[in-house]
Tab-separated table of C-alpha atoms in Angstrom:
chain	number	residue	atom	x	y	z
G	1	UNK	CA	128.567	40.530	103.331
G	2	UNK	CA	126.908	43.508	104.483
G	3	UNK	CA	126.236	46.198	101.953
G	4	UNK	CA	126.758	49.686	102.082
G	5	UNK	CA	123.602	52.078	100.782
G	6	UNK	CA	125.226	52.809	97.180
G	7	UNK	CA	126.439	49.588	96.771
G	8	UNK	CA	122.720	48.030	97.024
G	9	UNK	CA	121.511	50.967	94.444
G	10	UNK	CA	121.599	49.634	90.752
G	11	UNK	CA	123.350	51.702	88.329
G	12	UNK	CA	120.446	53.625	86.877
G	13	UNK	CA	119.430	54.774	90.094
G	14	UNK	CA	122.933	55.687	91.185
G	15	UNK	CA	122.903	58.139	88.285
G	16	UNK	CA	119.334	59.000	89.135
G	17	UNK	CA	120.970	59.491	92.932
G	18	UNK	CA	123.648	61.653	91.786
G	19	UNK	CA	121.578	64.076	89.606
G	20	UNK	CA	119.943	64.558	92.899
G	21	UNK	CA	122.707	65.997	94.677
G	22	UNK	CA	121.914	69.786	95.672
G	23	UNK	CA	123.184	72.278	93.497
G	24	UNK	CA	125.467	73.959	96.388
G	25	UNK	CA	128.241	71.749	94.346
G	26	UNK	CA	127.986	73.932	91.624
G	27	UNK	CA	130.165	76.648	91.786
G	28	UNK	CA	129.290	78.823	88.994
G	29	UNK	CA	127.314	81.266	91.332
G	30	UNK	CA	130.756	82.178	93.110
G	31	UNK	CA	132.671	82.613	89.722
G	32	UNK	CA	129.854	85.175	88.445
G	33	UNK	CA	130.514	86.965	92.250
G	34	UNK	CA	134.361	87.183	91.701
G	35	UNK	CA	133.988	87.796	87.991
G	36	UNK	CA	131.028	90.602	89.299
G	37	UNK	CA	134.103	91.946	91.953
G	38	UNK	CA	136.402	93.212	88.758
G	39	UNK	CA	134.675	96.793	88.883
G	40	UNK	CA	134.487	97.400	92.848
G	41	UNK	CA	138.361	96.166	92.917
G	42	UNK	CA	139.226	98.531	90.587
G	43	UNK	CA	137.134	101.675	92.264
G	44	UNK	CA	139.977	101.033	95.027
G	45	UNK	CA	142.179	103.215	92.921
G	46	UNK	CA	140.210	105.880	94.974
G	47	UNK	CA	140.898	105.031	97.924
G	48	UNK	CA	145.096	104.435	97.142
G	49	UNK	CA	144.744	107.673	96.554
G	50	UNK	CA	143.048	108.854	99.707
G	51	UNK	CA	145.417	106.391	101.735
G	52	UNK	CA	148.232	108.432	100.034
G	53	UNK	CA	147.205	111.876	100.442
G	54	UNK	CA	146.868	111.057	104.005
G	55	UNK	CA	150.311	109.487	104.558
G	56	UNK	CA	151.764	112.566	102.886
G	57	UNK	CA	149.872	114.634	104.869
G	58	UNK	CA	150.578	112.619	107.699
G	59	UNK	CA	147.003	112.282	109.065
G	60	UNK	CA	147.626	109.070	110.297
G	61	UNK	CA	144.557	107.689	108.823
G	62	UNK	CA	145.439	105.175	106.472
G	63	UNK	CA	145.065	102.072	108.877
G	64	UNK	CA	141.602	103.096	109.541
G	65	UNK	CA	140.828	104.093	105.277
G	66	UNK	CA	142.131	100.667	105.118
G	67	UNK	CA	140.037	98.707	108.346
G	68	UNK	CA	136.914	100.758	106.677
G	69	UNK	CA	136.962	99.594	103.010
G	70	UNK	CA	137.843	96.318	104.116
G	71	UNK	CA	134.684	95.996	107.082
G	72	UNK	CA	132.211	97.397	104.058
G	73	UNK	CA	133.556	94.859	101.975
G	74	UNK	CA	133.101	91.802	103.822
G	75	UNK	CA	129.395	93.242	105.358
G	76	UNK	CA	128.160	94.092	102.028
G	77	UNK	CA	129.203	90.568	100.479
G	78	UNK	CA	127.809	89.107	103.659
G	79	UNK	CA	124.389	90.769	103.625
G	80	UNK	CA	124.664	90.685	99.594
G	81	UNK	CA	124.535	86.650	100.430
G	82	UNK	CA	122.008	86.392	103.059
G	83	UNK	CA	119.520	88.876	100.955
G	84	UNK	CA	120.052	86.303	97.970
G	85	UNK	CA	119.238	83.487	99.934
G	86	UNK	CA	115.977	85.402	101.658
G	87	UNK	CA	114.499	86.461	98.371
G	88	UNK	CA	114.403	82.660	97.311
G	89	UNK	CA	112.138	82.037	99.719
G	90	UNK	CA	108.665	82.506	100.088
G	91	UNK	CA	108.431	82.460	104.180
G	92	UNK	CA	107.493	85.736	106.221
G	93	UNK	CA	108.989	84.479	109.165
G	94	UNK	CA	112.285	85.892	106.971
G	95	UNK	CA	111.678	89.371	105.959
G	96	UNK	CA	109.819	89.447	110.161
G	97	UNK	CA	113.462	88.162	111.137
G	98	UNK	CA	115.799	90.426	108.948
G	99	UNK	CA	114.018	93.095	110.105
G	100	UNK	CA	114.127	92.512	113.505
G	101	UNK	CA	117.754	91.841	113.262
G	102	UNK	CA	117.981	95.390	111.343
G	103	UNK	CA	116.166	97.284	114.574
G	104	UNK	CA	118.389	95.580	117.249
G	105	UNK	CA	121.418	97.147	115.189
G	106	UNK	CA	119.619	100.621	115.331
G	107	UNK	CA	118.484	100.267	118.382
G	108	UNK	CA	121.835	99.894	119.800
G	109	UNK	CA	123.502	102.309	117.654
G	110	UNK	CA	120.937	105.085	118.626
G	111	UNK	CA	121.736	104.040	122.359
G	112	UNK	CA	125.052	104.788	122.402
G	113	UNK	CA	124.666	107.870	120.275
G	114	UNK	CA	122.189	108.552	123.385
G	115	UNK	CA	124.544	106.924	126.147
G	116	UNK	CA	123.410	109.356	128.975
G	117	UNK	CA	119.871	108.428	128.779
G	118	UNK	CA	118.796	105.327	130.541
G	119	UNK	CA	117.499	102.479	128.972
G	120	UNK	CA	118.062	104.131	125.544
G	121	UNK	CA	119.180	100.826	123.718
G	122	UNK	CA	115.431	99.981	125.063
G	123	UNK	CA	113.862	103.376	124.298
G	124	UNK	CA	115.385	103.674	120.905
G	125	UNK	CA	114.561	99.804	119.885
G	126	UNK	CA	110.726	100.889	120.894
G	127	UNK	CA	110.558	104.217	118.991
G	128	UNK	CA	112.414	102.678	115.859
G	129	UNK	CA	109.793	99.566	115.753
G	130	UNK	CA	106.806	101.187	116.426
G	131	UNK	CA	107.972	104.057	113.877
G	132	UNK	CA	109.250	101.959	110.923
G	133	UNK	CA	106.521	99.115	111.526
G	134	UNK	CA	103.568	101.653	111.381
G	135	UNK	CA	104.921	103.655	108.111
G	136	UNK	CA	105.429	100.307	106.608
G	137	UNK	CA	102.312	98.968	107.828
G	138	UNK	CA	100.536	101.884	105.676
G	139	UNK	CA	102.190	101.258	102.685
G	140	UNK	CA	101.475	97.514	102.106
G	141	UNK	CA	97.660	98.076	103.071
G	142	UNK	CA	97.519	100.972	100.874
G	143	UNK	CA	99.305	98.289	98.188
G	144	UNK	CA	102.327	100.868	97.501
G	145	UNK	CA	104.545	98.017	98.279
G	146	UNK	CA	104.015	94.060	97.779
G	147	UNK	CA	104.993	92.394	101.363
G	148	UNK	CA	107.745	90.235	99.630
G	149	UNK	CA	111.393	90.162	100.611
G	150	UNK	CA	112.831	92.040	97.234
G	151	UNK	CA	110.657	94.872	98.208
G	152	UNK	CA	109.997	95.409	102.117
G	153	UNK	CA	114.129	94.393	103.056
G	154	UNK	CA	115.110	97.259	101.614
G	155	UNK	CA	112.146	99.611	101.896
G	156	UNK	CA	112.708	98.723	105.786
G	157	UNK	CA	116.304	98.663	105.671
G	158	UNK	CA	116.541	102.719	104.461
G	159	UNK	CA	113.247	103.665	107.179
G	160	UNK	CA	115.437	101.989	110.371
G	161	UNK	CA	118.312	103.683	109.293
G	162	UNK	CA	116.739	107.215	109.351
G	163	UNK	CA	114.999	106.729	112.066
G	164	UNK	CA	117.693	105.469	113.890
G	165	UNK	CA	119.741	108.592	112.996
G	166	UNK	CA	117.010	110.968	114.111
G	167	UNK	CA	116.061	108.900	117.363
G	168	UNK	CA	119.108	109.329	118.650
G	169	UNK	CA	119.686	112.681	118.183
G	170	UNK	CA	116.210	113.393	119.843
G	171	UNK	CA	117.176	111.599	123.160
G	172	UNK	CA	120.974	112.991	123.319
G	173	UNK	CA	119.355	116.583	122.592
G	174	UNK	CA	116.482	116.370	124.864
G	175	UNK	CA	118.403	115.061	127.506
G	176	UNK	CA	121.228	117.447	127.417
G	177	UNK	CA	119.016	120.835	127.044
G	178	UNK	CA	116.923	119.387	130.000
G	179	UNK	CA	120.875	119.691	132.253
G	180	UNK	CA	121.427	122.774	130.695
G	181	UNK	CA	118.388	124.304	131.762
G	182	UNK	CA	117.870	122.308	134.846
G	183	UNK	CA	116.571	125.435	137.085
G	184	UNK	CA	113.949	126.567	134.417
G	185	UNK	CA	112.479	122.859	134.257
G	186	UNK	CA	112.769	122.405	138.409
G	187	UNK	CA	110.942	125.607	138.737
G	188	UNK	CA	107.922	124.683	136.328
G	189	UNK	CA	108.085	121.740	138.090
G	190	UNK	CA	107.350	123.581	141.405
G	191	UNK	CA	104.810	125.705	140.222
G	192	UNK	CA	102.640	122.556	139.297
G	193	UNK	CA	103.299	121.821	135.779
G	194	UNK	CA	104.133	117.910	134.634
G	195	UNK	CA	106.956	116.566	133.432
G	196	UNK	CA	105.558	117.300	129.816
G	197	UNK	CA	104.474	120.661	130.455
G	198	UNK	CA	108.355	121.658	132.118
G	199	UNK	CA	110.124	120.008	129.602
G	200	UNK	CA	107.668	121.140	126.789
G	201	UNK	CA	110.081	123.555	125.025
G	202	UNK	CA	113.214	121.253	125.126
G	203	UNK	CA	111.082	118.353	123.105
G	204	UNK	CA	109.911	120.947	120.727
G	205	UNK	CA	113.779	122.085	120.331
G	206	UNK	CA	114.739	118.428	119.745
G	207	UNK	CA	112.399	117.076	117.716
G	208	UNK	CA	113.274	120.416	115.543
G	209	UNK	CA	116.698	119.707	115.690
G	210	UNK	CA	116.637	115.885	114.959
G	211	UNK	CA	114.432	116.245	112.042
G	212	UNK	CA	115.636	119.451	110.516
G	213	UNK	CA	118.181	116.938	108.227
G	214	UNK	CA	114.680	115.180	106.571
G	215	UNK	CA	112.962	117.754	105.814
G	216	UNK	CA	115.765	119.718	104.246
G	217	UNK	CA	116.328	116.413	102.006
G	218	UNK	CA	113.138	116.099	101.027
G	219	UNK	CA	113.274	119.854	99.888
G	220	UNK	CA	115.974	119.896	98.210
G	221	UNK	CA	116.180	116.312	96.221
G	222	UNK	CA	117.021	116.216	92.227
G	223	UNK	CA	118.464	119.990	92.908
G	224	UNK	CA	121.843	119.393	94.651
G	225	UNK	CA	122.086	115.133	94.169
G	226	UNK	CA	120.136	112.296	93.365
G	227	UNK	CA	119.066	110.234	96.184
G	228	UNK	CA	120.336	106.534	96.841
G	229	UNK	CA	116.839	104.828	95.482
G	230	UNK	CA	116.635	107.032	92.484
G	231	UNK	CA	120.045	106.837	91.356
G	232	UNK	CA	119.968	102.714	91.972
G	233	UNK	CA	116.734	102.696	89.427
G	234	UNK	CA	118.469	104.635	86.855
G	235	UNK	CA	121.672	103.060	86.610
G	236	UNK	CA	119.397	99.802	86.750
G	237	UNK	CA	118.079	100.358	83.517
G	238	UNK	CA	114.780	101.584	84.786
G	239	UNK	CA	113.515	105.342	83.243
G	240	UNK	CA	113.999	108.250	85.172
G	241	UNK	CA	110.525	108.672	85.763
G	242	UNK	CA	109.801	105.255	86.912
G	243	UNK	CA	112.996	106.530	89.407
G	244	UNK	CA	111.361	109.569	90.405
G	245	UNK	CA	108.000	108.160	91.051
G	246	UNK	CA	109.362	105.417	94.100
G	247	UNK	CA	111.719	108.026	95.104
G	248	UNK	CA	108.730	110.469	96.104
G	249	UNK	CA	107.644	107.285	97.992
G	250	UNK	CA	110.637	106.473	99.857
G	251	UNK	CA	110.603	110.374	100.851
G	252	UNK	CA	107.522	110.542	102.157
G	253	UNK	CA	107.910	107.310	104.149
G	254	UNK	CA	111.326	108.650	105.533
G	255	UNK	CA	109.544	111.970	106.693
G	256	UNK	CA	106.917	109.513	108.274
G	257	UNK	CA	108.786	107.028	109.734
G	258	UNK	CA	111.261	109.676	111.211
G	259	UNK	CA	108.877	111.789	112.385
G	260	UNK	CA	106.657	108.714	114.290
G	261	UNK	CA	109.843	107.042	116.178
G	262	UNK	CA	111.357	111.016	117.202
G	263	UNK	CA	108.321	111.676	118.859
G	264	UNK	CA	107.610	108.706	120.491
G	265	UNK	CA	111.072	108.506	121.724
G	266	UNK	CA	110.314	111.733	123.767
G	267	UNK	CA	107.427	110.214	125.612
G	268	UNK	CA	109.394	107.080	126.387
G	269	UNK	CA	112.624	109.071	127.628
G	270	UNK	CA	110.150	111.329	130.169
G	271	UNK	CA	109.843	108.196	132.695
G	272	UNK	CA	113.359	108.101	133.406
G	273	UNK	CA	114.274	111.629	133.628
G	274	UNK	CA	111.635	111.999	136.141
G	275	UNK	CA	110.522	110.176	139.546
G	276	UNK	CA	107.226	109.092	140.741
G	277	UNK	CA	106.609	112.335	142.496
G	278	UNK	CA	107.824	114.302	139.466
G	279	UNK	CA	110.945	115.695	140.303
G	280	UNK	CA	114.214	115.472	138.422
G	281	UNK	CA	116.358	112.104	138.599
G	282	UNK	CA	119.517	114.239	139.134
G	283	UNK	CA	122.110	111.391	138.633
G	284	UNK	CA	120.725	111.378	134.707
G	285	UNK	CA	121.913	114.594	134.725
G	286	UNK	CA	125.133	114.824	136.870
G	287	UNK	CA	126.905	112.638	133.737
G	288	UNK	CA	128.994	114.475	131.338
């Protein structure tokens, strides 16, 4: 009579078999998530209240309150799982692939922010990677960071979202003071100047712009609020000047990283404002 695999196994090495089962059927690590959920469920008092306030004041915004607490939930228990799954392992090719995954998300964000310019889902991917990779590049050969998941996902993760931010205001802001002052550029243009040399006082009035926001975080921190990293530390258990000391590293790679993909963003966009023979592409300008 043919045998299946368990029935040929004796009975000390069907125990044996058993104990070898993967731990996935052990569901203690979901009852210390729900039991860790108690707190966040109850900070949705605030938001009751905001939902009221709004229906009283009929703002019509409490289906969207509502949508948004709901989204942030279910992304941040997402990522909160993938993130404890990545820092168990001990492979590059993860921390290489979350952040890739985090620069297509910027990239595409900063792209629509910039929807006028073209290719910028391209041009801001470009900027953001060479910006962020660089910056972090420097700290892990300078040893400020260990290249392990725990530390370079969310090192990365605050770097792609600033420069993402910035990058996109850079493009939108160079490309609309370039249509606003179409006749000055069109006129350098014909006097001999390049496309860099026309359009030199609209980058500088950009970049300006776009970064404005970082450096007048990174004067004011500890004075008004406590950044994100530094308040994380504290409420970790960690001393306040253990806090302070990576927060003074997380600004200075900020300013860095911003400062790296803004600028390079500029020199990407001047190709398609431009042709060949250096003139203005009009239809990138004729868009509202």
């Amino acid at each position: 009579m043919h045998r299946t695999y368990l029935q040929s196994i004796s009975e000390p090495d069907f125990y044996s078999f058993v104990q070898q089962i993967p731990s996935a059927m052990d569901w203690k690590w979901l009852w210390e998530f729900l039991e860790g959920m108690i707190k966040p469920v109850a900070a949705l008092a605030v938001v009751l209240v905001a939902v009221l306030l709004s229906y009283f004041q009929r703002l019509r915004l409490e289906g969207e309150m509502v949508y948004a607490v709901f989204r942030a939930f279910l992304q941040l228990s997402v990522i909160g799982f993938v993130l404890q799954f990545i820092f168990t392992q001990k492979n590059a090719g993860w921390i290489v692939l979350a952040y890739l995954f985090m620069v297509s998300v910027a990239a595409y964000t900063a792209g629509q922010r910039a929807k006028h310019v073209p290719r910028g889902k391209y041009i801001a991917g470009m900027a953001i990677l060479v910006g962020t990779a660089v910056t972090m590049f420097m700290l892990v050969i300078l040893k400020v960071f260990p290249f392990t998941p725990r530390y370079i996902i969310p090192v990365a993760g605050m770097m792609v979202g600033n420069a993402m931010t910035v990058t996109g205001v850079t493009m939108k802001k160079l490309r609309d003071d370039i249509k606003i002052q179409m006749n000055l550029v069109e006129t350098a243009l014909a006097l001999g100047a390049t496309p860099r040399q026309a359009t030199l006082q609209q980058v500088k009035r950009a970049l300006i712009i776009a970064l404005s926001p970082v450096l007048d975080n990174a004067k004011t921190v500890g004075l008004i609020s406590l950044p994100g990293a530094m308040t994380g530390l504290i409420m970790g258990g960690a001393s306040p000047l253990e806090a302070i000391q990576l927060q003074i590293v997380v600004m200075n790679m900020l300013i860095g990283a911003s400062t790296v993909s803004s600028i390079l963003s500029t020199y990407l966009c001047w190709p398609t404002f431009f042709t060949k023979t250096y003139q203005l592409e009009t239809k990138v300008f004729s868009l509202d």
